[in-house]
Coordinates of C-alpha atoms in Angstrom, one line a residue:
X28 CA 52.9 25.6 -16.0
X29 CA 50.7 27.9 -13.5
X30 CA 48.1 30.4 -13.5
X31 CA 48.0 33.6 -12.4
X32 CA 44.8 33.3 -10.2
X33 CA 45.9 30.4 -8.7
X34 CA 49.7 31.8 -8.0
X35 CA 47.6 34.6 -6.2
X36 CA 45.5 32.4 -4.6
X37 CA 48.3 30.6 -2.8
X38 CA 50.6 33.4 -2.4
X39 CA 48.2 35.5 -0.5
X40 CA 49.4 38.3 -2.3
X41 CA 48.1 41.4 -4.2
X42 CA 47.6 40.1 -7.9
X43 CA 49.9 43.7 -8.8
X44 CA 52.8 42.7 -6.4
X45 CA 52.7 39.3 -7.8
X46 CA 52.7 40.3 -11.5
X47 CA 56.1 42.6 -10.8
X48 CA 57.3 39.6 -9.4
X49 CA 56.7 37.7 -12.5
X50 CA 57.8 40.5 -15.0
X51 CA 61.2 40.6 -12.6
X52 CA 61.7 37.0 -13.5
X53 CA 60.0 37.1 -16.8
X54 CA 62.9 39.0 -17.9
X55 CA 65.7 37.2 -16.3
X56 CA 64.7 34.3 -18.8
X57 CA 63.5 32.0 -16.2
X58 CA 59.6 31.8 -17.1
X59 CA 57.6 31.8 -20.0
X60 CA 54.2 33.6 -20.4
X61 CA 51.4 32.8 -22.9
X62 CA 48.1 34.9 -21.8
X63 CA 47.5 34.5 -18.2
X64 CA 49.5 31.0 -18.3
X65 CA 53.0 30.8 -17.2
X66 CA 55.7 28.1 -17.3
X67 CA 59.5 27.6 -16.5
X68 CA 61.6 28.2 -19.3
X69 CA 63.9 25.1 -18.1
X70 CA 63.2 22.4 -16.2
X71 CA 66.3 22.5 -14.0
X72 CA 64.6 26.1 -13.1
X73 CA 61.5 24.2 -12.1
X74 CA 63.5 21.5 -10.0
X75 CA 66.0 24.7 -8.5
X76 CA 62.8 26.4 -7.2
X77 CA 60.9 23.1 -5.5
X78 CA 64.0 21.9 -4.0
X79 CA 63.7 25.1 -1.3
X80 CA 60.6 23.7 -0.2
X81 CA 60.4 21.4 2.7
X82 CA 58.5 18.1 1.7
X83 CA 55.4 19.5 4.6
X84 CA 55.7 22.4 2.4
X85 CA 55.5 20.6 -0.6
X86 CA 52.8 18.7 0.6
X87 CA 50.7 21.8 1.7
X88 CA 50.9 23.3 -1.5
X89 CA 50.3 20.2 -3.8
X90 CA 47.0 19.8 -1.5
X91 CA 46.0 23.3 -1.5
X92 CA 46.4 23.4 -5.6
X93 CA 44.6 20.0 -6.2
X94 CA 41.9 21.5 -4.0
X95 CA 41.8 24.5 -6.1
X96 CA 41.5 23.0 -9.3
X97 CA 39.1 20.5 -7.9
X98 CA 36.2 23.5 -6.4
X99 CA 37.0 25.2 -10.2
X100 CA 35.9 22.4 -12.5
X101 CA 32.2 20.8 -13.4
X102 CA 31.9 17.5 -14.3
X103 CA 32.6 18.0 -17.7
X104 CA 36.1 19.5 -17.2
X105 CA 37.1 17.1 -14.4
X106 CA 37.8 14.2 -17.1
X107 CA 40.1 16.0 -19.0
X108 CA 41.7 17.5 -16.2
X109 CA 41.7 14.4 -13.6
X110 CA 45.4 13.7 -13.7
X111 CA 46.3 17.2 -13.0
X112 CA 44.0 16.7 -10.2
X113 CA 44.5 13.6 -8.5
X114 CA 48.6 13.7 -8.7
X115 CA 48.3 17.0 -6.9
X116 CA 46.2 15.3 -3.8
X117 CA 48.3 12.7 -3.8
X118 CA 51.5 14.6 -3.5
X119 CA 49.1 16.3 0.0
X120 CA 47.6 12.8 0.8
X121 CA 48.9 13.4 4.6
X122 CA 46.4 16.1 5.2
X123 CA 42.9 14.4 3.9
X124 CA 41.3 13.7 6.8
X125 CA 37.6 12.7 7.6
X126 CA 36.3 9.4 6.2
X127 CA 34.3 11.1 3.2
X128 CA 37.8 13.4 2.3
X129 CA 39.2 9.5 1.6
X130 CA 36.8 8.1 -0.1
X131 CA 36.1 11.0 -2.4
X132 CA 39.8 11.2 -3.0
X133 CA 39.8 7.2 -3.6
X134 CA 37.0 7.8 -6.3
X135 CA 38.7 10.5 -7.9
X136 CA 41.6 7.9 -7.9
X137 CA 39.2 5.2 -9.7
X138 CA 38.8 7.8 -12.0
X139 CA 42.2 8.4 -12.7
X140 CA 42.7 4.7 -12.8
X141 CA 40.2 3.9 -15.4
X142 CA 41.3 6.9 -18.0
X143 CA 45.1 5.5 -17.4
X144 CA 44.3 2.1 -18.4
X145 CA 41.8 3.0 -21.4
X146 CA 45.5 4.8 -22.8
X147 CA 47.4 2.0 -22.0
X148 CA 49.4 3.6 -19.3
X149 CA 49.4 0.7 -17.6
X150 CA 52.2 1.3 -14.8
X151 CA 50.5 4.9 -13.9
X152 CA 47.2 2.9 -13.3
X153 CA 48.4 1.1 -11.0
X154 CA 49.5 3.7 -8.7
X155 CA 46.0 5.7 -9.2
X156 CA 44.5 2.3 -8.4
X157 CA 46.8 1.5 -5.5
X158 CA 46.3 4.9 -4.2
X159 CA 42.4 4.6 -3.8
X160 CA 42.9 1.4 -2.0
X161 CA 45.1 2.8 0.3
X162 CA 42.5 5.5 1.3
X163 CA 39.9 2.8 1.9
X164 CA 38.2 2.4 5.0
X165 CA 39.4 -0.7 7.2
X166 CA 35.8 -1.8 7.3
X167 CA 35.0 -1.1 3.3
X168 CA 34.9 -4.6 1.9
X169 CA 31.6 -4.5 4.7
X170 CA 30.4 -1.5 4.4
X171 CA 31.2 0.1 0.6
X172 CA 31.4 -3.7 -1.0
X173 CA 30.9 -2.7 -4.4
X174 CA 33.5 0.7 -4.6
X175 CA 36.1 -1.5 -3.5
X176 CA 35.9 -4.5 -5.4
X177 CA 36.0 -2.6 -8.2
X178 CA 39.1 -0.7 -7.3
X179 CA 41.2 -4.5 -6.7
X180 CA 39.4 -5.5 -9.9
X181 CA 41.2 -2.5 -11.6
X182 CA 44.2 -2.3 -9.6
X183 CA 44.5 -6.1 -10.6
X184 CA 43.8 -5.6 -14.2
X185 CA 46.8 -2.9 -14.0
X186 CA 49.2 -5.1 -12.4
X187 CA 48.9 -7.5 -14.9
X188 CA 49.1 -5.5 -17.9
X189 CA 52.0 -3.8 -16.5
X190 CA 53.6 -7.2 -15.5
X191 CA 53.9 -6.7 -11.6
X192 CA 53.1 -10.4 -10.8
X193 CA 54.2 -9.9 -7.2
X194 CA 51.8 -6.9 -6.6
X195 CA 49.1 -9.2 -8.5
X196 CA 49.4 -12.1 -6.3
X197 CA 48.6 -9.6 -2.9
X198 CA 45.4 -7.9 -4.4
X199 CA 44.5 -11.1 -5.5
X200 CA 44.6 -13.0 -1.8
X201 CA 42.4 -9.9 -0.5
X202 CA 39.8 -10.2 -3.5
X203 CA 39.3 -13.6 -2.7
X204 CA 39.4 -14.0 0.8
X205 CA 36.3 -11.0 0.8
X206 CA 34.7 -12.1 -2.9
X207 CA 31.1 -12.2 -1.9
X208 CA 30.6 -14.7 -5.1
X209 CA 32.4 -16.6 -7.9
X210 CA 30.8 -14.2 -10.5
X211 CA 32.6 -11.3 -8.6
X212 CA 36.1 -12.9 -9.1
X213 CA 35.7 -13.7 -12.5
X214 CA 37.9 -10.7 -13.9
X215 CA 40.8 -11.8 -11.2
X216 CA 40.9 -15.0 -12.2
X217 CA 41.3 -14.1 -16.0
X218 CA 43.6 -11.7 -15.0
X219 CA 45.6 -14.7 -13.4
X220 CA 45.1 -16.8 -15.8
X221 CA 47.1 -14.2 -18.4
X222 CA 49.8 -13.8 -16.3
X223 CA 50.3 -17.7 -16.4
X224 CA 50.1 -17.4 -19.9
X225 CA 52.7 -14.4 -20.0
X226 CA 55.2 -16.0 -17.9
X227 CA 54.9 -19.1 -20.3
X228 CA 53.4 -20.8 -16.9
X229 CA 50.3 -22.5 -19.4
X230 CA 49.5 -25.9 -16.9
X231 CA 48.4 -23.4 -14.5
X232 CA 46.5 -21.0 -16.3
X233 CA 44.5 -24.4 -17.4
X234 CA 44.5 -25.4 -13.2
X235 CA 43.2 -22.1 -12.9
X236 CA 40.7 -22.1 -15.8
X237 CA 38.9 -26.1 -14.6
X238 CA 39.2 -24.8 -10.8
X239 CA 37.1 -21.6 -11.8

């Protein structure tokens, strides 16, 4: 689905030379309007139309939309519309630039993160989560200690829940090769010692468990 405002916005267009392109379409039984909301009436349409664009194109435009949505919201809005959000900048992650563009982008992907994993969407988590740490500053386990432990802490929450041991294994090296304390790997090693326990692997979850 898509806006008018936001279809004018990126378009450059005159809203009226926009909205006969719309009707035009509109009648060929390709979109759908509701108000000022439109959506494709298929989605083979929707795929037809985004395979013209060249993936720099695609990236430009996913950008240019998260943006968009991102300068409309308060904070109030931004939970309930943080997915919409954050897949968009993802999709345009080639063009943040600037240190404080990543890590507000790697916070927005915490955010995403956390909501996925309160619903149990375990898999998409960890992509939020993985995303976030891949925006990180090389330097950020020195500099922004907190921010990033708790992105592993939840990227390695996510792997486990969504039973990607191998993925689990990597985040957990890093944690605790840059762990400041023992209290700050607590939640890794739990999360290790569950994923002993799920791949029926129980005399090390205990190794774990009297090591800790």
């Amino acid at each position: 689905y898509f806006d008018l405002a936001t279809l004018v916005t990126l378009s450059e267009k005159k809203e009226e030379d926009i909205l006969s392109i719309l009707k035009d379409v509109s009648e060929e039984g390709m979109i759908n309007q509701i108000d000022n909301i439109y959506q494709f009436s298929h989605d083979r349409i929707l795929e037809a139309a985004y395979s013209l664009l060249s993936d720099d194109e695609k990236s430009k435009q996913h950008y240019r939309i998260g943006n968009l949505e991102l300068q409309k919201v308060n904070k109030q809005e931004l939970d309930k519309k943080i997915f919409y959000i954050v897949n968009h900048l993802n999709v345009g992650v080639s063009l943040v630039s600037g240190e404080s563009e990543k890590k507000h982008l790697a916070e927005l992907n915490l955010m995403a993160g956390k909501k996925a994993l309160a619903s149990s969407a375990y898999a998409s988590a960890l992509n939020y989560l993985q995303s976030g740490i891949a925006l990180l500053h090389e330097n950020s386990w020195q500099e922004n200690y907190d921010f990033t432990l708790e992105l592993y802490q939840g990227a390695i929450r996510a792997a486990q829940l969504s039973a990607d041991y191998e993925v689990l294994n990597t985040l957990t090296a890093l944690v605790l090769k840059n762990a400041r304390s023992i209290m700050d790997t607590i939640t890794i090693y739990e999360a290790n010692i569950f994923a002993c326990i799920a791949q029926n692997q129980l005399l090390e979850g205990i190794r774990i468990g009297l090591r800790v």
